Coordinates of C-alpha atoms and ligand atoms in Angstrom, one line a residue:
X1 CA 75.6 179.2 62.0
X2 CA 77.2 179.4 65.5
X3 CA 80.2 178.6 64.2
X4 CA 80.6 182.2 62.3
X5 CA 80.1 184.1 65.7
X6 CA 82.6 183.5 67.6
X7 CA 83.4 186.1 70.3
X8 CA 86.7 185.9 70.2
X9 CA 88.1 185.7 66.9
X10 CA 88.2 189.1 65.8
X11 CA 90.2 189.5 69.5
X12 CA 92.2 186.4 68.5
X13 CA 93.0 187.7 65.1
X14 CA 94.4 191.1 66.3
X15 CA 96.7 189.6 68.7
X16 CA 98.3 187.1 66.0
X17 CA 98.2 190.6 64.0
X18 CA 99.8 192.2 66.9
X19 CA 102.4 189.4 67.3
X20 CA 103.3 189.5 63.7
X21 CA 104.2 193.1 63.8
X22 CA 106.0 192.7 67.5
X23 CA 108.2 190.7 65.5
X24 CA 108.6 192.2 62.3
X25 CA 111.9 194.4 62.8
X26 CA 113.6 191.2 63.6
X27 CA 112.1 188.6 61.2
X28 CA 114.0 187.7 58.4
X29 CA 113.6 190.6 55.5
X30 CA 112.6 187.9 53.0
X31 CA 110.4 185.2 52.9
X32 CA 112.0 181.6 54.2
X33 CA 109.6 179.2 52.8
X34 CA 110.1 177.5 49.7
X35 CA 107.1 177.2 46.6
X36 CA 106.7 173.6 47.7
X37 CA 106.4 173.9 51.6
X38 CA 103.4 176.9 51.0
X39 CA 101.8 174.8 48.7
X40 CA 102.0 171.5 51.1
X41 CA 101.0 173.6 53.7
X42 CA 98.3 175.7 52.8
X43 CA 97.0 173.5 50.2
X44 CA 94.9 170.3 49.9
X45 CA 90.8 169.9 48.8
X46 CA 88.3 172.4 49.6
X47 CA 87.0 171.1 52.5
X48 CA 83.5 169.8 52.4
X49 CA 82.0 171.4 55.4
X50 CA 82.7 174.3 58.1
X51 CA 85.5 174.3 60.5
X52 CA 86.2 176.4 63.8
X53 CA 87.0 179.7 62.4
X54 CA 89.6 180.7 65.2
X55 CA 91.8 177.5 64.2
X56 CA 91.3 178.6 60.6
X57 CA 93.1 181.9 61.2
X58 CA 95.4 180.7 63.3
X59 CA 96.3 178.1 60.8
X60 CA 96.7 180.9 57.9
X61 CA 98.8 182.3 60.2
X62 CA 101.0 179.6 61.2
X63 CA 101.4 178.1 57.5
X64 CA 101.6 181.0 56.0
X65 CA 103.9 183.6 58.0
X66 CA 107.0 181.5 56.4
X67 CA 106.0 182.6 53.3
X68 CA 105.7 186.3 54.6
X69 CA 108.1 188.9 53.1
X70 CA 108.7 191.3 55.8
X71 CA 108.0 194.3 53.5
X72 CA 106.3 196.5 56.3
X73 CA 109.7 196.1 58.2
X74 CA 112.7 198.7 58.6
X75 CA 115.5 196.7 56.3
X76 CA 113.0 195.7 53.2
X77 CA 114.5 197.9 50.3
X78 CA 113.4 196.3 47.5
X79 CA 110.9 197.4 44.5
X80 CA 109.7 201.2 46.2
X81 CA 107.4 199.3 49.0
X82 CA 106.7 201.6 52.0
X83 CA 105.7 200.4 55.4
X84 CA 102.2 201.0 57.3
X85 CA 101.8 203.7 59.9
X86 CA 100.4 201.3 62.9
X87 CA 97.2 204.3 63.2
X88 CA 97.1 204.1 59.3
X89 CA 96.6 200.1 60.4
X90 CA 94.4 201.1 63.0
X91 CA 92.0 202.3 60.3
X92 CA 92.8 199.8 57.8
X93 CA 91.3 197.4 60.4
X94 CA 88.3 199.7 61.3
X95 CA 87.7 199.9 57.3
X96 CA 87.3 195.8 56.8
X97 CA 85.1 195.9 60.1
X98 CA 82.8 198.5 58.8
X99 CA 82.7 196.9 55.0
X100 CA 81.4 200.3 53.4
X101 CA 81.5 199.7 49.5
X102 CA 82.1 203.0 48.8
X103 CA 81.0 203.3 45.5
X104 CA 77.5 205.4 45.8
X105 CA 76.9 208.1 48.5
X106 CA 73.7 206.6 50.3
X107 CA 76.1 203.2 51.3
X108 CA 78.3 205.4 53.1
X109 CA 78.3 209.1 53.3
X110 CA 81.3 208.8 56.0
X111 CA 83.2 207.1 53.5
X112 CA 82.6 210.1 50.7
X113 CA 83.3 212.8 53.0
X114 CA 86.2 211.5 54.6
X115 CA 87.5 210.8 50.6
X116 CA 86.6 214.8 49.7
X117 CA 88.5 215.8 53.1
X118 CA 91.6 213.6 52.6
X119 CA 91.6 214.4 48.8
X120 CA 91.8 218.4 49.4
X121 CA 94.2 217.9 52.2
X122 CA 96.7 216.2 49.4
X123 CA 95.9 218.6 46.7
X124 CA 96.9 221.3 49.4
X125 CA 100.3 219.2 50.6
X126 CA 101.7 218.3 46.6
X127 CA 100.5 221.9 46.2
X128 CA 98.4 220.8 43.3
X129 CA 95.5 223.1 42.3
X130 CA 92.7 223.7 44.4
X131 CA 89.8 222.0 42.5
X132 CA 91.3 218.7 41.3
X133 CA 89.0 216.1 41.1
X134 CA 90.4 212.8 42.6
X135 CA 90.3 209.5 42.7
X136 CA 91.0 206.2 45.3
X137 CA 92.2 203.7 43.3
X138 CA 93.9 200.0 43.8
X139 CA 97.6 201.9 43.2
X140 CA 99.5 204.0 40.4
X141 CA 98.8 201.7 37.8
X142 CA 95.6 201.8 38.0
X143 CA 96.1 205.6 38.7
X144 CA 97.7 205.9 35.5
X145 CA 94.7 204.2 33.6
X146 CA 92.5 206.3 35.2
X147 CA 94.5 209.5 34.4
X148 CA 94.9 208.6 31.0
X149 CA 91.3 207.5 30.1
X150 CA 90.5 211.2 31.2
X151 CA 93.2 212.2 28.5
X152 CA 92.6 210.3 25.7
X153 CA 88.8 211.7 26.4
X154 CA 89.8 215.7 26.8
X155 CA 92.4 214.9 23.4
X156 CA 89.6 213.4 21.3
X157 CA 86.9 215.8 22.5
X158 CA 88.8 218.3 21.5
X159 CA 89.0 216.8 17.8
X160 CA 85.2 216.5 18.0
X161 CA 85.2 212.6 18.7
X162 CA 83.0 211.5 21.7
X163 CA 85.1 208.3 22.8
X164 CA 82.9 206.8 25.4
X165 CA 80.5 206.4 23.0
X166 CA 82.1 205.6 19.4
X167 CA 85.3 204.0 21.1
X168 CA 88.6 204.2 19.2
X169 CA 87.1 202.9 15.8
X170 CA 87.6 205.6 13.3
X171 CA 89.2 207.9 15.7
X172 CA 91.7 210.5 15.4
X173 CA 95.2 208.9 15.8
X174 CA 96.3 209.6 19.7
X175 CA 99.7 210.6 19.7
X176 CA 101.6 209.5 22.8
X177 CA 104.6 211.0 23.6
X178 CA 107.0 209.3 26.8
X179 CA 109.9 209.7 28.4
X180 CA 112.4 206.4 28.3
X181 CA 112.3 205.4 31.3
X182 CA 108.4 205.9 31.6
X183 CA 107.5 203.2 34.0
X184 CA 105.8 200.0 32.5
X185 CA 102.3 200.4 34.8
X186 CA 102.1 203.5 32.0
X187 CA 102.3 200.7 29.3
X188 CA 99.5 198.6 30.6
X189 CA 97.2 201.6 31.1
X190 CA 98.2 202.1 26.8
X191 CA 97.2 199.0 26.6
X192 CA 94.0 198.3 28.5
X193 CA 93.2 201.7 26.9
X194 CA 93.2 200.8 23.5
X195 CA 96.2 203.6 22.6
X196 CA 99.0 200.0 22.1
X197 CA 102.1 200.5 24.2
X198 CA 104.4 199.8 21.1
X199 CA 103.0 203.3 19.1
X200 CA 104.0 205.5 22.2
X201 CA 107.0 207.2 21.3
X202 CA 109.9 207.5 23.6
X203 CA 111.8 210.6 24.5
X204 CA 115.5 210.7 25.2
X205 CA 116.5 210.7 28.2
X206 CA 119.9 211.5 30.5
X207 CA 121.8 209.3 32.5
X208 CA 119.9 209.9 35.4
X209 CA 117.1 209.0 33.2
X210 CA 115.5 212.8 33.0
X211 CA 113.3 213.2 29.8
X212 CA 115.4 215.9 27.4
X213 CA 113.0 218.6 27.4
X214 CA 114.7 220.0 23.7
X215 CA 113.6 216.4 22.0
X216 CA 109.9 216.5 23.6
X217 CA 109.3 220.2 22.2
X218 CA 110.5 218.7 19.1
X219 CA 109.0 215.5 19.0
X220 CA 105.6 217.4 20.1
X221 CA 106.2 219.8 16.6
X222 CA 106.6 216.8 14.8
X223 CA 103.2 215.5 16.0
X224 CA 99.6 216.0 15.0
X225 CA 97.0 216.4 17.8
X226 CA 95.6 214.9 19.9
X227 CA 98.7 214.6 22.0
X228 CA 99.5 212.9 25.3
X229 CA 102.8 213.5 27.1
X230 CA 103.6 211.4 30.1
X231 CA 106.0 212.3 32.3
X232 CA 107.6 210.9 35.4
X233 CA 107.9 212.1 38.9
X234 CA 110.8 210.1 40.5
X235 CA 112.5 207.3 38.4
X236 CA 112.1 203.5 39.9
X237 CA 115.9 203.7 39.6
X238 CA 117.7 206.6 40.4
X239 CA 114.3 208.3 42.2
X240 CA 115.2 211.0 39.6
X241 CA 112.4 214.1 38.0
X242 CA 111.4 214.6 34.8
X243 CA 112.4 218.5 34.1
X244 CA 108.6 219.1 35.2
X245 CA 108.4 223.3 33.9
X246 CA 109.9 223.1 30.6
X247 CA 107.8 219.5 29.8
X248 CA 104.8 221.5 30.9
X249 CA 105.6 224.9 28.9
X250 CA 106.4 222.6 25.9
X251 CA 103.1 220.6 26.1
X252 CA 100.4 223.4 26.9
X253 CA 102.2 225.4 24.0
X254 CA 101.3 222.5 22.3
X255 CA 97.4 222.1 23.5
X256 CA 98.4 219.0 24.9
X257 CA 97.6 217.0 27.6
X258 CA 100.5 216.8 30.6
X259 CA 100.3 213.7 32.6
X260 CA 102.4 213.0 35.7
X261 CA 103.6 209.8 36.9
X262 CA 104.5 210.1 40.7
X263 CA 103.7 207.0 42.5
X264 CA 106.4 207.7 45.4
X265 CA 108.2 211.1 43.8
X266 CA 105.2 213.4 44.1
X267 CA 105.4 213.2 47.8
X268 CA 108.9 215.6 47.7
X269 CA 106.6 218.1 46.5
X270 CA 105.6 218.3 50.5
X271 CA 109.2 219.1 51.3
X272 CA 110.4 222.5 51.0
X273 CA 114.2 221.2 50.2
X274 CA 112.6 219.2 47.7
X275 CA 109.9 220.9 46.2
X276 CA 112.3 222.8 43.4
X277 CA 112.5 218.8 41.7
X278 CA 108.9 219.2 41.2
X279 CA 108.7 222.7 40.0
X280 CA 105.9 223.4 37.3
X281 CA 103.9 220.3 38.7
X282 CA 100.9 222.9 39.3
X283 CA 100.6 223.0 35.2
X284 CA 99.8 219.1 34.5
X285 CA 96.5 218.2 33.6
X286 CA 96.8 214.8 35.7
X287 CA 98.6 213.3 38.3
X288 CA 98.8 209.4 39.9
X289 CA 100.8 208.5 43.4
X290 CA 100.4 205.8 45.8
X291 CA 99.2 206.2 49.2
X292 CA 100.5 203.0 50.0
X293 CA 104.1 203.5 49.1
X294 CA 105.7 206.5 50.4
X295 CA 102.4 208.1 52.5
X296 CA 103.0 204.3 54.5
X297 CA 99.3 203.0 54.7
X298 CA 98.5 199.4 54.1
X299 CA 98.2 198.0 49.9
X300 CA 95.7 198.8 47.8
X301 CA 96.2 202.4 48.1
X302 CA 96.5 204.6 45.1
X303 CA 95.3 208.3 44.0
X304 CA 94.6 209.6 40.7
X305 CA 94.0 213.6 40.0
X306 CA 93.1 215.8 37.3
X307 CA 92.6 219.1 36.6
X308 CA 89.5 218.3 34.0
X309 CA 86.7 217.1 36.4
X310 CA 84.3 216.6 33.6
X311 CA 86.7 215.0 31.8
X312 CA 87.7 212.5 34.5
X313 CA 83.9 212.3 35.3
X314 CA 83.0 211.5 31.9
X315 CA 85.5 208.9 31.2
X316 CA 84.9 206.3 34.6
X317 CA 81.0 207.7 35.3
X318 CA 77.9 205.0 35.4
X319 CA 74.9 205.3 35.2
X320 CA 72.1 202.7 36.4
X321 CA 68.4 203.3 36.7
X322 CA 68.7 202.2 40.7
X323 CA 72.1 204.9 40.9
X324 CA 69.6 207.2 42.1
X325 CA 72.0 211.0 42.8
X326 CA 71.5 213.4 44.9
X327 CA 71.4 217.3 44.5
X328 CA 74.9 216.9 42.9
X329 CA 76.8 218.0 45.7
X330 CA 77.9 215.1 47.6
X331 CA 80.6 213.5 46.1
X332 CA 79.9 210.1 44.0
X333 CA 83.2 207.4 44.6
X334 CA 82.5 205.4 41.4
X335 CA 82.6 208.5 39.1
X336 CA 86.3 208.8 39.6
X337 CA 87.4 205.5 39.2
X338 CA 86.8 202.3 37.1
X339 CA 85.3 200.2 39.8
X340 CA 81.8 200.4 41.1
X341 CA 81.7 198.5 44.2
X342 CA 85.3 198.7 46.6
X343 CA 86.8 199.3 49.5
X344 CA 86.5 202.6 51.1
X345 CA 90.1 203.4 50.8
X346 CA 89.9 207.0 52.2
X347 CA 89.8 205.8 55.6
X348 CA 93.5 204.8 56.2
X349 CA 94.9 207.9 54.2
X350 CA 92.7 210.1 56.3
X351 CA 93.8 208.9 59.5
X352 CA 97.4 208.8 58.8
X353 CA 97.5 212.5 57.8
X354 CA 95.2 214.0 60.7
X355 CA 98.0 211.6 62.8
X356 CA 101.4 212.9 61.4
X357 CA 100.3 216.2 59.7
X358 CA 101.8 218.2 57.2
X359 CA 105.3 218.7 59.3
X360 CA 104.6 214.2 59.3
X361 CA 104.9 213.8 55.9
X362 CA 108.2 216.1 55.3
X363 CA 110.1 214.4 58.1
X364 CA 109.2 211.4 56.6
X365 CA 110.2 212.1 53.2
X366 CA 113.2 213.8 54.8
X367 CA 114.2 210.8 56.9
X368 CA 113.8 208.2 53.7
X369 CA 116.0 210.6 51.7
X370 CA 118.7 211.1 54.8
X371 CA 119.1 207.0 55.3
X372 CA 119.0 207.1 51.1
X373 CA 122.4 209.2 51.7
X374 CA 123.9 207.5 54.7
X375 CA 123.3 204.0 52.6
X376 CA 124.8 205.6 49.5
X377 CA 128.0 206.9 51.9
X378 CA 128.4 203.5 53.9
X379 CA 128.3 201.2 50.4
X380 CA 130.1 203.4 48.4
X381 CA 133.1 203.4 50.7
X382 CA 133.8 199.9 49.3
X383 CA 136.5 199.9 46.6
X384 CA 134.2 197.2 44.8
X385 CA 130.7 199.6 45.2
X386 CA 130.1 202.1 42.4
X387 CA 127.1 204.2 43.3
X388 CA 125.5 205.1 39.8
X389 CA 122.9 207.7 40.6
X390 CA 123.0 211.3 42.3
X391 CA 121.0 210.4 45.7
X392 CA 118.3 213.0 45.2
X393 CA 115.8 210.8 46.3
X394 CA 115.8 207.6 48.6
X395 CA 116.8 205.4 46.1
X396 CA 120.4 204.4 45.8
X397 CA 121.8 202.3 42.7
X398 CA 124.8 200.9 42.5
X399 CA 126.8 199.0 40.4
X400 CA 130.3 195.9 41.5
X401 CA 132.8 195.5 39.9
X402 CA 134.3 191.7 41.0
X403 CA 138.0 191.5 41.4
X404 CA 140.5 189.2 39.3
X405 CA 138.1 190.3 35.6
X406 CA 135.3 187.7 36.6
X407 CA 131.8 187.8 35.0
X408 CA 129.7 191.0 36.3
X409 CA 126.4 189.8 35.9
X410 CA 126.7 186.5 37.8
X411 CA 128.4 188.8 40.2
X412 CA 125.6 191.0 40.5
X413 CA 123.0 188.3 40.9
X414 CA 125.3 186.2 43.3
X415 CA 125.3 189.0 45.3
X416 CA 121.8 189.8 45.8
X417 CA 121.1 186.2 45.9
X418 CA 123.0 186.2 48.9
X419 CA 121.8 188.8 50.8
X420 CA 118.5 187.7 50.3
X421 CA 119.1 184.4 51.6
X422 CA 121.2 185.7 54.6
X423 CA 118.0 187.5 55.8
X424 CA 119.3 191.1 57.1
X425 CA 117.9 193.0 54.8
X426 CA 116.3 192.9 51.5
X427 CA 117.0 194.5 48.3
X428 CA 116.5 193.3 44.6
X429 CA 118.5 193.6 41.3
X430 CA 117.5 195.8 38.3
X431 CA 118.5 197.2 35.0
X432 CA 120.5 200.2 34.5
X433 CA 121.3 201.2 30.8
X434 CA 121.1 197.7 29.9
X435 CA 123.4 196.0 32.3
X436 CA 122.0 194.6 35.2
X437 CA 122.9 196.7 39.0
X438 CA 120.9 196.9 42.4
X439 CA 118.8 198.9 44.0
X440 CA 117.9 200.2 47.3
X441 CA 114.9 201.9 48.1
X442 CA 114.2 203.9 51.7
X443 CA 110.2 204.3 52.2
X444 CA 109.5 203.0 55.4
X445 CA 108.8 205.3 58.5
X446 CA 110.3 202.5 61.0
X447 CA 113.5 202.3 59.3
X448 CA 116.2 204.0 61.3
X449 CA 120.2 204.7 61.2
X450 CA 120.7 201.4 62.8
X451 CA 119.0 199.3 60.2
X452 CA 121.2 201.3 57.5
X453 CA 124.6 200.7 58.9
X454 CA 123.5 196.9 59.7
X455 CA 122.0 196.5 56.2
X456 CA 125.0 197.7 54.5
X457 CA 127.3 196.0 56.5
X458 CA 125.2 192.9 55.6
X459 CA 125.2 193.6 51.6
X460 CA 129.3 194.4 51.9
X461 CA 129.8 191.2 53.6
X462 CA 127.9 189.5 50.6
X463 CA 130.3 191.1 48.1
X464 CA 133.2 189.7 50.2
X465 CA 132.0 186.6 49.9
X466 CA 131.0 186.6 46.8
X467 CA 134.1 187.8 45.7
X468 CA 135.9 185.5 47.4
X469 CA 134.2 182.4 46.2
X470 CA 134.1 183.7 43.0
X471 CA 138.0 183.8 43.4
X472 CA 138.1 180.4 44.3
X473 CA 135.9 179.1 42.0
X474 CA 137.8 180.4 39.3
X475 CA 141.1 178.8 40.7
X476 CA 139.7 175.7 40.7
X477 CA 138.6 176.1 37.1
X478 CA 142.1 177.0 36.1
X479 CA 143.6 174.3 38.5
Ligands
PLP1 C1 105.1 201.5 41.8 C2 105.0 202.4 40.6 C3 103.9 202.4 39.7 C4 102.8 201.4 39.9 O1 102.1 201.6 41.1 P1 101.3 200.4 41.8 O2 101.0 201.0 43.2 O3 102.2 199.2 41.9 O4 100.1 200.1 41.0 C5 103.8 203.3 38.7 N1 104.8 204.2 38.5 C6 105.9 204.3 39.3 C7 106.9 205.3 39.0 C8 106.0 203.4 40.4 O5 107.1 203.4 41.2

């Protein structure tokens, strides 16, 4: 059909792209559209027969930018998000053109080698042993499942139970042993694994929210194998590390298995100022990061190590009477994670770090972590602005406190509500300890010292307000 080859619309479809990302540092930092206007707009019947493809895009594009967060721009500091490198775009682009499922080595040998390269050249940079196996996967969730399927198969073979094939029926109980503030993605991967996320058991942890080393080692002589310990490379919160050497003594002492949750903290294991927050992270047995927050490529970008390769093998391998291997040599994508046919993720990560290098990714983690201080200085200078974590990191909580004894949680949540709406920047309430706060998160290569000082000059003049129509409010109510 003609109509599917069409010269110009992959041209026409890079310059919207182009356009989009021109503008990005000055669009609004959330989205504008409502629920209602995306669904009038972008909705209606499936249509009965083709249409001109270019008009298609560009009507994506002009319905559907409205509803656009800008997350890939310099003042979005909600969740832990990132931004995209525009080479790490570059390749993103080149990746959907080429359409490699990169699942068996025959459909794309570029896209195994350029996973084995860009694997060992992130082993080398986290300083992670040399012959990790690795896996691309979707993000640190699924990271986490993958890492933990390998687990809860090294734990149980171990105990003489093949898992894979007899499942968890009549198996040996799986201890799992977390810190409190593991991160919920490590709950779903319990759950799709069969291990419940209600029978974990949760270690203390500090008020930066640290796992207590002394109530794992006991917790872990309280337990009967086969153990899992998960623990937690930089806290959603306060970007805080689990106490990585003594979790690590207490759990090999233990013939346990370590796993690591680092989906943006792992990366300060690059920088040299940083690297004594991940000390001991040589000793896990698994590890799972994004590439698509903090390394700054585009979604669906996640990596999964472990130090047990026929473990990790054995837990996502399949086998197929038309998977025809090779010698054994060249690397096999869908043995190392639990997808068969995907994208061939290594192509983005690759290209990023060949682009910025090792020296790349410390000045990056350096520069997220410097505007995590400058954001922390500029909003805590406000008498109503409590900051509630030590800035190790580049996340920044904080806590207000409204004048004249009004309610602090519709405080809280009229103040974020505002600055959404007011469109400077972005950032997003959470929980702290049970009482709601907010939370700023620096992971983006394009934000700069400018979009700081405007973005918290932006979230003070929210508290002002809210403050001050708070104040009113509750003079009229006494009135
Ligand atoms: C974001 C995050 C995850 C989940 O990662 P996805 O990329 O969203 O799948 C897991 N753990 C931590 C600590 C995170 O910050």
């Amino acid at each position: 059909m003609s109509v599917f080859r069409d010269p110009a619309l992959l041209q026409r479809a890079v310059d919207l792209a182009s356009s989009f990302l021109e503008r990005l540092p000055d669009r609004p930092a959330g989205a504008t559209a409502s629920l209602d206007d995306l669904r009038r707009a972008l909705g209606g019947p499936l249509p009965d027969g083709p249409a001109d493809p270019r008009r298609v895009i560009e009507e994506l594009v002009s319905a559907g930018e409205p509803g656009l967060a800008s997350t890939a721009g310099p003042r979005f500091f909600g969740f832990v998000i990132g931004g995209a490198f525009p080479v790490s775009v570059a390749a993103d682009w080149l990746t959907t053109a080429w359409d490699q499922p990169a699942s068996a080595y025959v459909l794309s040998p570029t896209a195994a080698v350029v996973e084995e390269v860009a694997a060992g050249w992130i082993a080398s940079l986290l300083g992670l042993p040399d012959d990790v196996s690795a896996g691309f996967v979707t993000g640190c969730h699924t990271a986490n499942f993958t890492a933990l399927a390998a687990a809860r198969h090294e734990v149980l073979r171990r105990e003489g139970w093949d898992v894979e094939a007899r499942g968890l029926q009549g198996a040996p109980a799986v201890t799992v042993l977390l810190g409190q503030e593991a991160h919920v993605s490590i709950f779903g991967a319990l759950r799709m694994l069969g291990l419940g996320a209600a029978t974990a058991q949760r270690i203390e942890a500090d008020d930066q929210g640290r796992m207590n080393p002394a109530a794992l080692e006991r917790a872990l002589a309280a337990a009967r194998p086969p153990i899992i310990v998960c623990a937690q490379a930089g806290n959603v919160n306060t970007g805080a590390f689990d106490p990585l050497a003594p979790i690590a003594a207490a759990t090999r002492a233990r013939g346990a298995w370590l796993h690591i949750d680092g989906a943006f903290g792992l990366w300060a294991a690059a920088h040299p100022g940083l690297r004594h927050h991940l000390a001991g992270i040589e000793l896990a047995d698994s590890w799972a990061t994004d590439a698509h927050k903090w390394l700054n490529v585009p979604y669906d970008s996640g990596l999964v190590f472990t130090a047990h390769a026929a473990a990790h093998r054995a837990a996502m391998s399949l086998t197929a009477a038309y998977l025809v291997r090779g010698a054994g040599e060249e690397r096999i994508a869908m043995d190392w994670v639990p997808e068969s046919s995907r994208r061939a993720r290594g192509f983005p990560i690759y290209a990023t770090l060949k682009t910025i290098g090792r020296q790349g990714v410390v000045d990056l983690v350096d520069r997220c972590c410097r505007l995590a201080r400058r954001m922390a200085h500029r909003l805590g200078a406000h008498p109503s602005v409590r900051i509630l974590n030590d800035v190790v990191l580049n996340q920044v909580l904080f806590d207000l406190k409204p004048s004249g004894g009004r309610d602090h949680d519709t405080f809280i949540s009229d103040v974020v509500g505002r600055v959404q709406r007011e469109g400077t920047c972005w950032i997003g309430g959470t929980a702290w300890h049970g009482r709601p706060a907010i939370r700023v998160s620096v992971s983006n290569w394009a934000t700069a010292e400018e979009d700081v000082d405007r973005s918290a000059r932006a979230i003070l003049a929210a508290v002002d307000e809210a403050d001050g129509s708070q104040a009113r409010g509750s003079r009229l109510r006494e009135g």
